[in-house]
Short mmCIF file of C-alpha atoms in Angstrom, two decimals:
data_model
loop_
_atom_site.label_atom_id
_atom_site.label_comp_id
_atom_site.label_asym_id
_atom_site.label_seq_id
_atom_site.Cartn_x
_atom_site.Cartn_y
_atom_site.Cartn_z
CA MET A 1 102.67 76.44 139.33
CA ALA A 2 99.64 78.29 137.78
CA LEU A 3 100.14 81.80 136.61
CA PRO A 4 98.50 84.54 138.59
CA ARG A 5 95.14 85.94 137.31
CA ILE A 6 94.18 89.24 135.74
CA LEU A 7 90.90 90.84 136.60
CA LEU A 8 89.48 93.13 133.80
CA ILE A 9 86.65 95.58 134.57
CA ASP A 10 85.47 97.14 131.25
CA ASP A 11 82.27 98.20 129.72
CA ASN A 12 83.79 98.46 126.15
CA LYS A 13 82.86 95.07 124.81
CA THR A 14 85.10 95.12 121.76
CA ARG A 15 88.18 96.18 123.72
CA ALA A 16 87.46 93.68 126.50
CA GLN A 17 87.23 90.87 124.04
CA GLN A 18 90.47 91.74 122.37
CA PHE A 19 92.26 92.14 125.57
CA GLU A 20 90.97 88.87 126.89
CA LEU A 21 92.00 87.02 123.66
CA VAL A 22 95.57 88.24 123.91
CA VAL A 23 95.97 87.53 127.72
CA LYS A 24 94.57 84.02 127.21
CA PHE A 25 97.06 83.44 124.33
CA LEU A 26 99.84 84.35 126.84
CA GLU A 27 98.31 81.66 129.07
CA TYR A 28 97.47 84.03 131.94
CA PRO A 29 94.00 83.31 133.55
CA ILE A 30 91.64 86.23 133.26
CA SER A 31 88.24 87.17 134.70
CA CYS A 32 86.17 89.77 133.02
CA CYS A 33 83.13 91.74 134.15
CA LEU A 34 81.30 95.00 133.68
CA SER A 35 81.70 97.98 136.01
CA SER A 36 78.27 97.25 137.38
CA GLU A 37 79.36 93.79 138.53
CA TYR A 38 82.87 94.42 139.81
CA ASP A 39 81.96 94.28 143.55
CA GLU A 40 81.39 90.52 143.68
CA HIS A 41 84.61 89.85 141.81
CA LEU A 42 86.54 91.39 144.74
CA GLN A 43 85.56 88.56 147.03
CA ASN A 44 88.61 86.58 146.20
CA LEU A 45 91.73 88.20 144.92
CA ASP A 46 94.26 85.89 146.30
CA ASP A 47 95.57 84.78 142.90
CA VAL A 48 95.13 88.16 141.15
CA MET A 49 98.29 89.98 140.17
CA VAL A 50 96.72 93.16 138.62
CA ILE A 51 93.35 94.76 138.18
CA VAL A 52 92.75 96.42 134.82
CA LEU A 53 89.99 99.03 134.56
CA GLY A 54 88.79 100.19 131.15
CA ASN A 55 88.76 103.88 130.67
CA GLY A 56 85.42 105.73 129.91
CA ILE A 57 83.19 103.86 132.30
CA ASP A 58 80.53 105.58 134.37
CA ARG A 59 81.54 106.71 137.93
CA GLN A 60 85.17 106.00 136.97
CA ALA A 61 86.76 108.16 139.77
CA THR A 62 84.42 106.66 142.41
CA ILE A 63 85.20 103.03 141.28
CA ILE A 64 88.94 103.64 141.34
CA LYS A 65 88.77 105.17 144.85
CA ASN A 66 86.65 102.16 146.02
CA LEU A 67 89.13 99.69 144.39
CA LEU A 68 92.05 101.41 146.00
CA GLU A 69 90.43 101.15 149.41
CA ARG A 70 89.80 97.40 149.01
CA ILE A 71 92.92 96.02 147.04
CA GLN A 72 95.53 97.94 149.01
CA GLU A 73 98.90 96.71 147.45
CA LEU A 74 97.40 95.18 144.24
CA PRO A 75 98.31 97.46 141.14
CA LEU A 76 95.45 99.10 139.42
CA VAL A 77 96.00 99.81 135.63
CA LEU A 78 93.74 102.04 133.56
CA LEU A 79 93.30 100.63 129.98
CA ILE A 80 93.00 103.43 127.53
CA ASP A 81 92.54 103.70 123.78
CA ARG A 82 95.83 104.40 121.88
CA GLY A 83 96.52 108.14 121.71
CA THR A 84 94.10 109.22 124.37
CA SER A 85 96.61 109.49 127.31
CA LEU A 86 96.26 113.29 127.42
CA GLN A 87 92.57 113.03 127.76
CA VAL A 88 92.90 111.18 131.15
CA ALA A 89 92.60 113.71 134.04
CA SER A 90 95.71 114.13 136.10
CA PRO A 91 93.95 113.16 139.45
CA ILE A 92 92.98 109.87 137.75
CA GLN A 93 96.57 109.28 136.44
CA LYS A 94 97.91 109.83 139.95
CA MET A 95 95.57 107.29 141.46
CA VAL A 96 96.43 104.32 139.18
CA ALA A 97 99.79 102.46 138.89
CA CYS A 98 100.01 103.12 135.09
CA LEU A 99 98.12 103.78 131.88
CA GLN A 100 98.12 100.85 129.40
CA GLU A 101 97.39 101.81 125.82
CA TRP A 102 95.38 99.51 123.72
CA PRO A 103 96.12 98.15 121.14
CA THR A 104 99.67 97.52 122.18
CA THR A 105 102.58 95.50 120.80
CA TYR A 106 103.56 92.01 121.92
CA SER A 107 106.90 92.81 123.36
CA VAL A 108 105.58 95.79 125.37
CA PHE A 109 102.63 93.96 126.67
CA GLN A 110 104.47 90.84 127.64
CA GLU A 111 107.12 92.84 129.46
CA GLN A 112 104.43 94.67 131.40
CA LEU A 113 102.83 91.52 132.54
CA GLY A 114 106.22 90.07 133.49
CA LYS A 115 106.75 93.08 135.79
CA PHE A 116 103.28 92.58 137.42
CA LYS A 117 103.98 88.85 137.86
CA GLN A 118 107.26 89.50 139.50
CA THR A 119 105.81 92.03 141.94
CA TYR A 120 102.94 89.60 142.67
CA GLU A 121 105.45 86.80 143.59
CA GLN A 122 107.60 89.12 145.76
CA ASN A 123 104.77 90.69 147.63
CA ARG A 124 101.49 88.80 147.73
CA PRO A 125 98.64 91.31 147.91
CA LYS A 126 96.75 91.90 151.06
CA VAL A 127 93.04 92.02 150.31
CA ALA A 128 90.46 93.62 152.54
CA VAL A 129 87.56 91.25 151.79
CA SER A 130 85.01 89.44 153.80
CA SER A 131 85.20 85.71 154.45
CA GLY A 132 82.13 84.97 152.50
CA SER A 133 81.81 83.03 149.30
CA ARG A 134 82.99 84.18 146.02
CA GLY A 135 80.52 85.49 143.46
CA LEU A 136 79.31 83.74 140.37
CA ALA A 137 82.02 83.22 137.79
CA GLY A 138 81.46 83.92 134.12
CA CYS A 139 80.38 86.63 131.73
CA SER A 140 77.52 84.98 129.73
CA THR A 141 74.18 86.64 129.26
CA ALA A 142 72.58 83.90 131.39
CA ILE A 143 74.76 84.48 134.42
CA ALA A 144 74.69 88.21 133.85
CA ARG A 145 70.87 88.01 134.23
CA THR A 146 71.21 86.08 137.45
CA ARG A 147 73.56 88.70 138.85
CA GLU A 148 71.03 91.45 137.88
CA LEU A 149 68.34 89.73 139.71
CA ILE A 150 70.51 89.25 142.80
CA ALA A 151 71.44 92.92 142.73
CA GLN A 152 67.72 93.96 142.45
CA VAL A 153 66.54 91.86 145.48
CA ALA A 154 69.65 91.94 147.68
CA ASN A 155 68.75 94.94 149.79
CA SER A 156 65.02 94.11 150.20
CA GLU A 157 63.59 91.86 152.81
CA ALA A 158 61.74 89.68 150.34
CA THR A 159 61.94 85.99 150.55
CA VAL A 160 63.85 84.48 147.69
CA LEU A 161 63.41 81.08 146.10
CA ILE A 162 66.42 79.91 144.19
CA LEU A 163 65.65 77.28 141.47
CA GLY A 164 68.02 75.20 139.33
CA GLU A 165 69.47 71.76 138.75
CA SER A 166 71.73 70.10 141.30
CA GLY A 167 75.27 71.45 141.26
CA THR A 168 74.54 74.74 139.58
CA GLY A 169 75.59 76.81 142.62
CA LYS A 170 72.40 77.77 144.36
CA GLU A 171 74.20 78.14 147.64
CA VAL A 172 76.66 80.49 146.06
CA VAL A 173 73.73 82.62 144.89
CA ALA A 174 72.27 82.61 148.42
CA GLN A 175 75.59 83.60 149.95
CA THR A 176 75.94 86.42 147.34
CA LEU A 177 72.48 87.66 148.21
CA HIS A 178 73.44 87.74 151.93
CA ARG A 179 76.74 89.50 151.25
CA LEU A 180 75.17 92.30 149.18
CA SER A 181 72.30 92.82 151.69
CA SER A 182 72.13 94.99 154.64
CA ARG A 183 72.40 91.86 156.89
CA ARG A 184 75.89 91.10 155.59
CA ASP A 185 77.47 91.61 158.99
CA GLN A 186 75.07 89.23 160.60
CA PRO A 187 75.16 85.35 160.25
CA PHE A 188 74.53 83.41 157.19
CA VAL A 189 73.22 80.01 158.44
CA PRO A 190 72.60 77.10 155.88
CA VAL A 191 70.62 74.03 156.52
CA ASN A 192 69.99 71.17 154.11
CA CYS A 193 66.38 70.08 154.63
CA GLY A 194 66.72 66.92 152.62
CA ALA A 195 69.90 65.57 154.59
CA ILE A 196 68.33 65.81 158.03
CA PRO A 197 65.98 62.99 159.24
CA ALA A 198 62.37 64.16 159.49
CA GLU A 199 62.19 63.43 163.24
CA LEU A 200 65.22 65.69 163.90
CA LEU A 201 64.48 68.53 161.49
CA GLU A 202 62.20 70.37 163.92
CA SER A 203 64.77 70.46 166.62
CA GLU A 204 67.46 71.43 164.04
CA LEU A 205 65.43 74.43 162.95
CA PHE A 206 63.80 75.61 166.14
CA GLY A 207 66.00 74.06 168.93
CA HIS A 208 64.84 72.16 171.98
CA GLU A 209 64.83 72.32 175.70
CA LYS A 210 66.55 69.91 178.16
CA GLY A 211 64.54 66.76 178.41
CA ALA A 212 62.30 67.48 175.47
CA PHE A 213 62.97 63.97 174.17
CA THR A 214 65.24 61.13 174.75
CA GLY A 215 68.87 62.22 174.45
CA ALA A 216 68.17 65.92 174.86
CA LEU A 217 70.50 66.24 177.76
CA ASN A 218 70.94 70.09 177.32
CA SER A 219 68.98 72.96 175.77
CA ARG A 220 70.01 73.80 172.26
CA GLN A 221 69.45 76.79 169.85
CA GLY A 222 68.06 76.00 166.50
CA ARG A 223 69.01 77.44 163.19
CA PHE A 224 66.46 80.10 163.46
CA GLU A 225 68.04 81.57 166.61
CA MET A 226 71.58 81.12 165.21
CA ALA A 227 70.58 83.09 162.19
CA GLU A 228 69.07 86.03 164.18
CA GLY A 229 69.46 89.31 162.39
CA GLY A 230 70.90 87.60 159.34
CA THR A 231 69.96 85.06 156.65
CA LEU A 232 68.68 81.50 157.01
CA PHE A 233 69.35 79.40 153.88
CA LEU A 234 66.90 76.50 153.52
CA ASP A 235 68.46 74.31 150.88
CA GLU A 236 66.46 71.49 149.21
CA ILE A 237 63.37 72.91 150.58
CA GLY A 238 61.40 70.57 148.25
CA ASP A 239 62.51 67.59 150.32
CA MET A 240 61.09 68.97 153.53
CA PRO A 241 58.37 66.60 155.09
CA MET A 242 54.83 67.88 154.91
CA ALA A 243 54.46 68.09 158.67
CA MET A 244 57.46 70.43 158.96
CA GLN A 245 56.12 72.51 156.08
CA VAL A 246 53.09 73.46 158.17
CA LYS A 247 55.33 74.71 161.03
CA LEU A 248 57.59 76.53 158.63
CA LEU A 249 54.65 78.31 157.11
CA ARG A 250 53.52 79.56 160.50
CA VAL A 251 56.94 80.94 161.21
CA LEU A 252 57.00 82.74 157.86
CA GLN A 253 53.58 84.19 158.57
CA GLU A 254 53.97 85.22 162.23
CA ARG A 255 57.75 85.45 162.55
CA THR A 256 57.59 83.55 165.83
CA PHE A 257 58.26 79.93 166.94
CA GLU A 258 58.79 77.74 170.03
CA ARG A 259 61.57 75.30 170.79
CA VAL A 260 60.64 71.66 171.06
CA GLY A 261 59.56 70.97 174.60
CA SER A 262 58.86 74.69 175.35
CA ASN A 263 55.74 76.92 175.21
CA LYS A 264 57.80 80.13 175.27
CA THR A 265 57.31 82.10 172.03
CA ILE A 266 60.44 83.46 170.43
CA VAL A 267 60.27 86.31 168.00
CA CYS A 268 62.72 86.09 165.04
CA ASP A 269 64.25 88.59 162.63
CA VAL A 270 65.52 86.35 159.95
CA ARG A 271 65.46 86.58 156.24
CA ILE A 272 64.59 83.40 154.52
CA VAL A 273 66.31 82.19 151.22
CA ALA A 274 65.20 78.90 150.00
CA ALA A 275 66.42 76.64 147.12
CA THR A 276 65.37 73.47 145.37
CA HIS A 277 66.20 71.37 142.37
CA ARG A 278 62.62 70.10 142.20
CA HIS A 279 59.72 71.53 140.19
CA LEU A 280 57.52 72.61 143.11
CA GLU A 281 54.41 73.10 140.94
CA HIS A 282 54.65 69.33 140.05
CA GLU A 283 55.25 68.50 143.75
CA ILE A 284 52.08 70.40 144.64
CA LYS A 285 50.02 68.39 142.15
CA GLU A 286 51.52 65.18 143.64
CA ASN A 287 50.54 66.36 147.15
CA ARG A 288 54.19 66.46 148.30
CA PHE A 289 54.46 70.16 148.83
CA ARG A 290 52.02 72.69 150.19
CA GLU A 291 50.71 75.26 147.82
CA ASP A 292 50.39 77.98 150.47
CA LEU A 293 54.03 77.49 151.52
CA PHE A 294 55.07 77.66 147.86
CA TYR A 295 53.42 81.10 147.44
CA ARG A 296 55.05 82.25 150.65
CA LEU A 297 58.52 81.25 149.38
CA ASN A 298 58.14 82.13 145.72
CA VAL A 299 58.07 85.94 146.34
CA PHE A 300 61.09 86.55 144.23
CA PRO A 301 62.30 83.49 142.20
CA ILE A 302 65.81 83.39 140.77
CA GLU A 303 66.62 80.68 138.16
CA VAL A 304 70.27 79.47 138.18
CA PRO A 305 71.16 78.50 134.60
CA ALA A 306 72.57 74.98 133.98
CA LEU A 307 76.20 74.85 132.99
CA ARG A 308 75.37 73.42 129.50
CA GLU A 309 73.40 76.68 128.91
CA ARG A 310 76.48 78.83 129.44
CA PRO A 311 79.56 76.97 127.99
CA GLU A 312 81.24 80.27 127.35
CA ASP A 313 81.69 80.61 131.12
CA ILE A 314 83.82 77.46 131.47
CA PRO A 315 87.19 79.18 131.26
CA ASP A 316 86.21 81.61 133.99
CA LEU A 317 84.79 78.73 136.15
CA VAL A 318 87.96 76.68 135.49
CA ASN A 319 90.13 79.66 136.74
CA ASP A 320 87.84 80.34 139.75
CA LEU A 321 87.70 76.60 140.79
CA THR A 322 91.42 76.16 140.29
CA ALA A 323 92.17 79.24 142.36
CA ARG A 324 89.97 77.85 145.28
CA LEU A 325 91.82 74.54 145.30
CA GLN A 326 95.13 76.37 145.23
CA ALA A 327 94.15 78.58 148.04
CA ALA A 328 93.15 75.53 149.97
CA LYS A 329 96.74 74.13 149.42
CA ARG A 330 95.39 71.31 147.35
CA GLY A 331 97.48 71.97 144.28
CA SER A 332 96.91 73.57 140.85
CA VAL A 333 96.70 72.77 137.23
CA ARG A 334 96.39 74.67 133.86
CA PHE A 335 94.26 73.82 130.82
CA SER A 336 95.28 74.34 127.22
CA GLU A 337 92.96 76.12 124.75
CA SER A 338 92.10 72.84 123.05
CA ALA A 339 91.21 71.22 126.37
CA LEU A 340 88.91 74.15 127.28
CA SER A 341 87.32 73.90 123.81
CA VAL A 342 86.49 70.22 124.50
CA LEU A 343 85.08 71.02 127.96
CA LYS A 344 82.75 73.64 126.37
CA GLN A 345 81.17 70.89 124.27
CA HIS A 346 80.32 68.51 127.12
CA HIS A 347 76.72 68.25 128.35
CA TRP A 348 77.61 68.55 132.05
CA PRO A 349 74.82 66.72 133.76
CA GLY A 350 76.47 67.41 137.14
CA ASN A 351 76.81 71.04 136.24
CA VAL A 352 79.63 73.14 138.12
CA ARG A 353 79.92 70.45 140.78
CA GLU A 354 80.93 67.97 138.03
CA LEU A 355 83.39 70.42 136.60
CA ALA A 356 84.89 71.05 140.15
CA ASN A 357 85.30 67.34 140.67
CA LEU A 358 87.01 66.88 137.30
CA ILE A 359 89.47 69.74 138.14
CA GLU A 360 90.29 68.13 141.45
CA ARG A 361 90.95 64.83 139.78
CA LEU A 362 93.22 66.34 137.26
CA ILE A 363 95.15 68.17 139.99
CA ILE A 364 95.91 64.70 141.53
CA LEU A 365 96.87 63.19 138.01
CA LYS A 366 98.88 66.21 136.64
CA PRO A 367 99.91 68.39 139.65
CA GLY A 368 100.99 71.83 138.34
CA GLY A 369 100.91 70.54 134.83
CA LEU A 370 99.12 71.74 131.62
CA VAL A 371 96.12 69.61 130.76
CA GLU A 372 95.73 68.74 127.14
CA VAL A 373 92.82 66.91 125.49
CA ASN A 374 94.36 63.49 125.81
CA ASP A 375 94.69 64.08 129.66
CA LEU A 376 90.92 64.40 129.98
CA PRO A 377 88.85 61.39 130.90
CA GLU A 378 87.74 59.12 128.05
CA LYS A 379 84.11 60.47 127.85
CA PHE A 380 85.55 63.88 126.72
CA ARG A 381 87.53 62.54 123.91
CA VAL A 382 84.53 62.05 121.67
CA TYR A 383 84.60 65.83 121.14
CA SER A 384 87.15 67.59 118.85
CA ALA A 385 88.85 70.84 119.79
CA GLN A 386 87.38 73.79 117.93
CA PRO A 387 89.18 76.80 116.65
CA GLU A 388 88.90 79.91 118.71
CA PRO A 389 85.93 82.02 117.47
CA LEU A 390 86.86 84.80 115.11
CA GLY A 391 83.59 86.66 114.73
CA ASN A 392 84.26 89.41 117.13
CA LEU A 393 87.93 89.64 116.24
CA PHE A 394 87.36 90.57 112.59
CA ASP A 395 83.87 92.05 112.73
CA ASN A 396 84.77 95.77 112.75
CA SER A 397 81.97 98.31 112.73
CA ALA A 398 81.19 99.89 109.36
CA ASN A 399 81.20 103.29 110.99
CA ASN A 400 85.02 102.99 111.90
CA ASP A 401 87.46 104.65 109.42
CA ASP A 402 89.97 102.47 107.56
CA ASP A 403 92.98 103.70 109.45
CA GLY A 404 91.38 102.90 112.83
CA ASP A 405 90.55 99.38 111.64
CA GLU A 406 94.17 98.75 110.45
CA ASN A 407 95.67 99.97 113.56
CA GLU A 408 93.36 97.92 115.68
CA VAL A 409 94.08 94.79 113.80
CA ILE A 410 97.84 95.10 113.26
CA GLU A 411 98.80 94.86 116.88
CA LEU A 412 96.20 92.31 117.89
CA ASN A 413 96.85 89.98 115.02
CA ASN A 414 100.55 89.49 115.83
CA PHE A 415 99.03 86.78 118.00
CA VAL A 416 96.71 85.14 115.56
CA PRO A 417 98.84 82.77 113.24
CA GLU A 418 100.19 80.44 115.92
CA ARG A 419 96.97 80.69 118.11
CA PHE A 420 94.72 79.41 115.37
CA GLY A 421 97.21 77.13 113.63
CA VAL A 422 97.11 79.04 110.34
CA ALA A 423 100.21 78.62 108.37
CA ALA A 424 100.11 81.84 106.57
CA GLU A 425 103.86 82.19 106.04
CA ALA A 426 106.25 79.29 106.59
CA SER A 427 109.00 81.63 107.47
CA MET A 428 106.97 83.87 109.71
CA ASP A 429 108.18 83.58 113.34
CA PHE A 430 105.91 84.52 116.16
CA GLY A 431 105.72 88.22 116.69
CA LYS A 432 108.13 88.88 113.72
CA LEU A 433 107.53 89.69 110.06
CA PRO A 434 109.33 87.68 107.38
CA ALA A 435 112.15 89.57 105.70
CA HIS A 436 110.26 90.15 102.48
CA GLY A 437 107.22 91.39 104.36
CA ILE A 438 103.49 90.57 103.93
CA ASP A 439 100.29 92.30 102.91
CA LEU A 440 98.52 92.28 106.30
CA LYS A 441 95.07 93.03 104.89
CA GLU A 442 95.36 90.30 102.34
CA TYR A 443 96.75 87.89 104.91
CA LEU A 444 93.93 88.50 107.32
CA SER A 445 91.29 88.31 104.61
CA ASP A 446 92.73 85.02 103.35
CA MET A 447 92.71 83.62 106.88
CA GLU A 448 89.13 84.74 107.55
CA THR A 449 87.95 83.42 104.15
CA ASP A 450 89.55 80.09 104.73
CA LEU A 451 87.92 79.66 108.19
CA ILE A 452 84.50 80.67 106.83
CA ARG A 453 84.92 78.07 104.07
CA GLN A 454 85.87 75.47 106.70
CA ALA A 455 82.87 76.28 108.80
CA LEU A 456 80.53 76.10 105.83
CA THR A 457 81.93 72.83 104.52
CA GLU A 458 81.66 71.20 108.02
CA CYS A 459 78.02 72.48 108.40
CA ASN A 460 77.09 71.35 104.98
CA GLY A 461 76.48 74.86 103.74
CA VAL A 462 74.07 75.82 106.44
CA VAL A 463 74.79 79.47 107.16
CA ALA A 464 73.12 79.54 110.66
CA HIS A 465 75.08 76.52 111.76
CA ALA A 466 78.23 77.95 110.43
CA ALA A 467 77.75 81.30 112.01
CA LYS A 468 77.23 79.49 115.32
CA ARG A 469 80.39 77.59 114.74
CA LEU A 470 82.34 80.98 114.21
CA ASN A 471 80.53 82.51 117.16
CA MET A 472 79.02 85.46 115.05
CA ARG A 473 75.49 86.50 114.14
CA ARG A 474 74.02 84.82 110.96
CA THR A 475 73.54 88.33 109.47
CA THR A 476 77.14 89.10 109.99
CA LEU A 477 78.18 85.88 108.25
CA VAL A 478 75.87 86.66 105.31
CA GLU A 479 77.50 90.06 104.88
CA LYS A 480 80.94 88.48 104.81
CA LEU A 481 79.74 85.87 102.27
CA LYS A 482 78.82 88.84 100.00
CA LYS A 483 82.06 90.67 100.82
CA TYR A 484 84.29 87.76 99.80
CA GLU A 485 81.86 86.54 97.03
CA LEU A 486 81.76 83.05 98.64
CA SER A 487 79.24 80.52 97.56
CA ARG A 488 76.99 79.00 100.27
#
């Protein structure tokens, strides 16, 4: 059975990255977000065992109160920098389940996670959330920009046009828009304009009266009436027939329509959100889409990035999709770090939908198991598992003092040797020092130097490519080359 998930809300990037690294090593799923994005991450907490909130964020007390109102029995932990517990106000300490110092030691952290897991299994949390769709999973810059656009337009009445390839999650964006808008308590009604025959689309959208056409045995509401006061999502608007485009344009301009077979005008209060995978400017040139309708729809465009443009989001997406399938009683599965590394290298022409289908297939093949690289379909085996990026782990700010750097690394790097497969000391057991001890600074420097050499060798000495391989800036790598006197 898959381990329960941890939700981390933190604006301290370095602390969040270190915390995520350690949690993933312990094989717990984790989702991370900024304090400005946490609301949409509360839409599904069924598999979450604890919410960890970073100390020092803006509106901290307000966010804690909001979380406590919504998560009910789910524990809330405040993540603080080591030695700062006395700086946390007493009212804040009373509101959270506990304070978790960071960095921490392996044994303490593992024991704490075990307690949360035990509580989770004994008393599944009751979560006060709406039945709407989950938000967009991932912490990449691309998806963060999409979230920012959604937040900016959600509370307006502007028509939104969602653009993106098939399978990127355009309907998830539409549902998130609706959920964050003032219309959240009213209906969200989707209709796929490309899946309904042209001769039936008018009736589907506007409804019909009894006897309006053969087979119309009763009067029927259309999607516009069903969505009254709420949001109408017109998916695949680029596939709408030209004749229907004219009628839709009239509704957008006048906010009125008539049912098929009726001359009674109905006034509608509906927000329109449309989506398409087509390039509408090209469709206009080919006379397959009306230019005036395009300008009516394209008031506020939102581009949903393809999955290949945000591979760093794949672990979060895997956790999210697996949780959905588990919640639907369709089984679960876990992925090893090497398998996730391989998934990040795939091109994903089918985007998130392709990833979801892969997970569902693997749940059938390895129910409740751990998926390794060899368990993936053959097309994924052309990729090789990459080592976990070390750029952020070792890239300490030059403004930090030496003691602070040492303290930060000592606790975190108890996890490093086995995780990255670096045999620094043959006798060094995980989490334990050898009897004769080691020089930790020298050990970490040797390990970092070795990985940099490997990256440069594999990239034929091209610094920019090696930096990308190590997930660090080129300038940072150049500084390290100088520091260790390495030849390019």
